[in-house]
Amino acid sequence: MQLKKFFLLLSDIPDIPDDIRHLRLLQVADFSSNPIPKLPAGFSQLRSLTILGLNDMSLTSLPADFGW
């Protein structure tokens, strides 16, 4: 079984591990309300991701190929 939905709201996590790239079937992810300053480069490999929650975060940059 592969993870398809991942919700980590209000968890006070400082970053998202680059290993998230291994969740190839991930469709929904919500990291809202966490002090995360950037998304890992591996995020661009999540080709099945259709819904991404990044509300109320401390983002200062996105990976160069984010959204392609």
mmCIF file with all atom_site columns, C-alpha atoms in Angstrom:
data_model
loop_
_atom_site.group_PDB
_atom_site.id
_atom_site.type_symbol
_atom_site.label_atom_id
_atom_site.label_alt_id
_atom_site.label_comp_id
_atom_site.label_asym_id
_atom_site.label_entity_id
_atom_site.label_seq_id
_atom_site.pdbx_PDB_ins_code
_atom_site.Cartn_x
_atom_site.Cartn_y
_atom_site.Cartn_z
_atom_site.occupancy
_atom_site.B_iso_or_equiv
_atom_site.pdbx_formal_charge
_atom_site.auth_seq_id
_atom_site.auth_comp_id
_atom_site.auth_asym_id
_atom_site.auth_atom_id
_atom_site.pdbx_PDB_model_num
ATOM 1  C CA . MET A 1 1  ? 0.000  0.000  0.000   1.00 0.00 ? 1  MET A CA 1
ATOM 2  C CA . GLN A 1 2  ? 1.252  3.458  -0.896  1.00 0.00 ? 2  GLN A CA 1
ATOM 3  C CA . LEU A 1 3  ? 0.415  6.652  0.974   1.00 0.00 ? 3  LEU A CA 1
ATOM 4  C CA . LYS A 1 4  ? -1.998 8.833  -1.034  1.00 0.00 ? 4  LYS A CA 1
ATOM 5  C CA . LYS A 1 5  ? -3.000 11.468 1.539   1.00 0.00 ? 5  LYS A CA 1
ATOM 6  C CA . PHE A 1 6  ? -0.807 13.136 4.141   1.00 0.00 ? 6  PHE A CA 1
ATOM 7  C CA . PHE A 1 7  ? -1.996 15.775 6.625   1.00 0.00 ? 7  PHE A CA 1
ATOM 8  C CA . LEU A 1 8  ? 0.486  17.381 9.019   1.00 0.00 ? 8  LEU A CA 1
ATOM 9  C CA . LEU A 1 9  ? -1.198 20.617 10.079  1.00 0.00 ? 9  LEU A CA 1
ATOM 10 C CA . LEU A 1 10 ? -0.194 22.561 13.193  1.00 0.00 ? 10 LEU A CA 1
ATOM 11 C CA . SER A 1 11 ? 2.614  20.145 14.058  1.00 0.00 ? 11 SER A CA 1
ATOM 12 C CA . ASP A 1 12 ? 5.444  22.659 14.561  1.00 0.00 ? 12 ASP A CA 1
ATOM 13 C CA . ILE A 1 13 ? 7.745  20.747 12.183  1.00 0.00 ? 13 ILE A CA 1
ATOM 14 C CA . PRO A 1 14 ? 10.729 22.803 10.915  1.00 0.00 ? 14 PRO A CA 1
ATOM 15 C CA . ASP A 1 15 ? 11.177 21.069 7.557   1.00 0.00 ? 15 ASP A CA 1
ATOM 16 C CA . ILE A 1 16 ? 9.967  18.402 5.150   1.00 0.00 ? 16 ILE A CA 1
ATOM 17 C CA . PRO A 1 17 ? 12.519 15.635 4.519   1.00 0.00 ? 17 PRO A CA 1
ATOM 18 C CA . ASP A 1 18 ? 13.735 15.251 0.927   1.00 0.00 ? 18 ASP A CA 1
ATOM 19 C CA . ASP A 1 19 ? 12.738 11.575 1.241   1.00 0.00 ? 19 ASP A CA 1
ATOM 20 C CA . ILE A 1 20 ? 9.165  12.683 0.540   1.00 0.00 ? 20 ILE A CA 1
ATOM 21 C CA . ARG A 1 21 ? 10.108 12.145 -3.114  1.00 0.00 ? 21 ARG A CA 1
ATOM 22 C CA . HIS A 1 22 ? 9.617  8.391  -2.544  1.00 0.00 ? 22 HIS A CA 1
ATOM 23 C CA . LEU A 1 23 ? 5.865  8.858  -2.008  1.00 0.00 ? 23 LEU A CA 1
ATOM 24 C CA . ARG A 1 24 ? 5.181  8.561  -5.751  1.00 0.00 ? 24 ARG A CA 1
ATOM 25 C CA . LEU A 1 25 ? 1.421  8.005  -5.366  1.00 0.00 ? 25 LEU A CA 1
ATOM 26 C CA . LEU A 1 26 ? 0.871  10.929 -2.987  1.00 0.00 ? 26 LEU A CA 1
ATOM 27 C CA . GLN A 1 27 ? -2.140 12.921 -4.221  1.00 0.00 ? 27 GLN A CA 1
ATOM 28 C CA . VAL A 1 28 ? -2.973 15.198 -1.279  1.00 0.00 ? 28 VAL A CA 1
ATOM 29 C CA . ALA A 1 29 ? -0.551 16.818 1.179   1.00 0.00 ? 29 ALA A CA 1
ATOM 30 C CA . ASP A 1 30 ? -1.208 19.561 3.715   1.00 0.00 ? 30 ASP A CA 1
ATOM 31 C CA . PHE A 1 31 ? 1.603  21.112 5.752   1.00 0.00 ? 31 PHE A CA 1
ATOM 32 C CA . SER A 1 32 ? -0.311 24.286 6.699   1.00 0.00 ? 32 SER A CA 1
ATOM 33 C CA . SER A 1 33 ? 0.536  26.256 9.854   1.00 0.00 ? 33 SER A CA 1
ATOM 34 C CA . ASN A 1 34 ? 4.081  24.931 10.265  1.00 0.00 ? 34 ASN A CA 1
ATOM 35 C CA . PRO A 1 35 ? 7.306  27.016 10.390  1.00 0.00 ? 35 PRO A CA 1
ATOM 36 C CA . ILE A 1 36 ? 8.717  25.456 7.210   1.00 0.00 ? 36 ILE A CA 1
ATOM 37 C CA . PRO A 1 37 ? 10.938 27.915 5.259   1.00 0.00 ? 37 PRO A CA 1
ATOM 38 C CA . LYS A 1 38 ? 11.339 25.904 2.038   1.00 0.00 ? 38 LYS A CA 1
ATOM 39 C CA . LEU A 1 39 ? 10.138 22.842 0.189   1.00 0.00 ? 39 LEU A CA 1
ATOM 40 C CA . PRO A 1 40 ? 12.720 20.132 -0.464  1.00 0.00 ? 40 PRO A CA 1
ATOM 41 C CA . ALA A 1 41 ? 13.962 19.539 -4.009  1.00 0.00 ? 41 ALA A CA 1
ATOM 42 C CA . GLY A 1 42 ? 12.283 16.118 -3.940  1.00 0.00 ? 42 GLY A CA 1
ATOM 43 C CA . PHE A 1 43 ? 8.870  17.799 -4.029  1.00 0.00 ? 43 PHE A CA 1
ATOM 44 C CA . SER A 1 44 ? 9.108  18.198 -7.787  1.00 0.00 ? 44 SER A CA 1
ATOM 45 C CA . GLN A 1 45 ? 9.130  14.399 -8.140  1.00 0.00 ? 45 GLN A CA 1
ATOM 46 C CA . LEU A 1 46 ? 5.628  14.061 -6.683  1.00 0.00 ? 46 LEU A CA 1
ATOM 47 C CA . ARG A 1 47 ? 3.914  13.778 -10.080 1.00 0.00 ? 47 ARG A CA 1
ATOM 48 C CA . SER A 1 48 ? 0.617  12.466 -8.631  1.00 0.00 ? 48 SER A CA 1
ATOM 49 C CA . LEU A 1 49 ? 0.214  15.417 -6.242  1.00 0.00 ? 49 LEU A CA 1
ATOM 50 C CA . THR A 1 50 ? -2.951 17.363 -7.100  1.00 0.00 ? 50 THR A CA 1
ATOM 51 C CA . ILE A 1 51 ? -3.754 19.147 -3.817  1.00 0.00 ? 51 ILE A CA 1
ATOM 52 C CA . LEU A 1 52 ? -1.095 20.892 -1.728  1.00 0.00 ? 52 LEU A CA 1
ATOM 53 C CA . GLY A 1 53 ? -1.879 22.899 1.405   1.00 0.00 ? 53 GLY A CA 1
ATOM 54 C CA . LEU A 1 54 ? 0.773  25.463 2.352   1.00 0.00 ? 54 LEU A CA 1
ATOM 55 C CA . ASN A 1 55 ? -1.319 28.054 4.180   1.00 0.00 ? 55 ASN A CA 1
ATOM 56 C CA . ASP A 1 56 ? 0.121  30.134 7.019   1.00 0.00 ? 56 ASP A CA 1
ATOM 57 C CA . MET A 1 57 ? 3.716  28.983 6.554   1.00 0.00 ? 57 MET A CA 1
ATOM 58 C CA . SER A 1 58 ? 7.130  30.656 6.577   1.00 0.00 ? 58 SER A CA 1
ATOM 59 C CA . LEU A 1 59 ? 8.038  29.802 2.965   1.00 0.00 ? 59 LEU A CA 1
ATOM 60 C CA . THR A 1 60 ? 10.817 31.933 1.519   1.00 0.00 ? 60 THR A CA 1
ATOM 61 C CA . SER A 1 61 ? 11.597 29.849 -1.581  1.00 0.00 ? 61 SER A CA 1
ATOM 62 C CA . LEU A 1 62 ? 10.372 27.017 -3.770  1.00 0.00 ? 62 LEU A CA 1
ATOM 63 C CA . PRO A 1 63 ? 12.429 24.443 -5.708  1.00 0.00 ? 63 PRO A CA 1
ATOM 64 C CA . ALA A 1 64 ? 13.446 25.763 -9.157  1.00 0.00 ? 64 ALA A CA 1
ATOM 65 C CA . ASP A 1 65 ? 11.397 23.128 -10.976 1.00 0.00 ? 65 ASP A CA 1
ATOM 66 C CA . PHE A 1 66 ? 8.348  23.364 -8.703  1.00 0.00 ? 66 PHE A CA 1
ATOM 67 C CA . GLY A 1 67 ? 5.118  23.191 -10.670 1.00 0.00 ? 67 GLY A CA 1
ATOM 68 C CA . TRP A 1 68 ? 6.568  21.715 -13.868 1.00 0.00 ? 68 TRP A CA 1
#
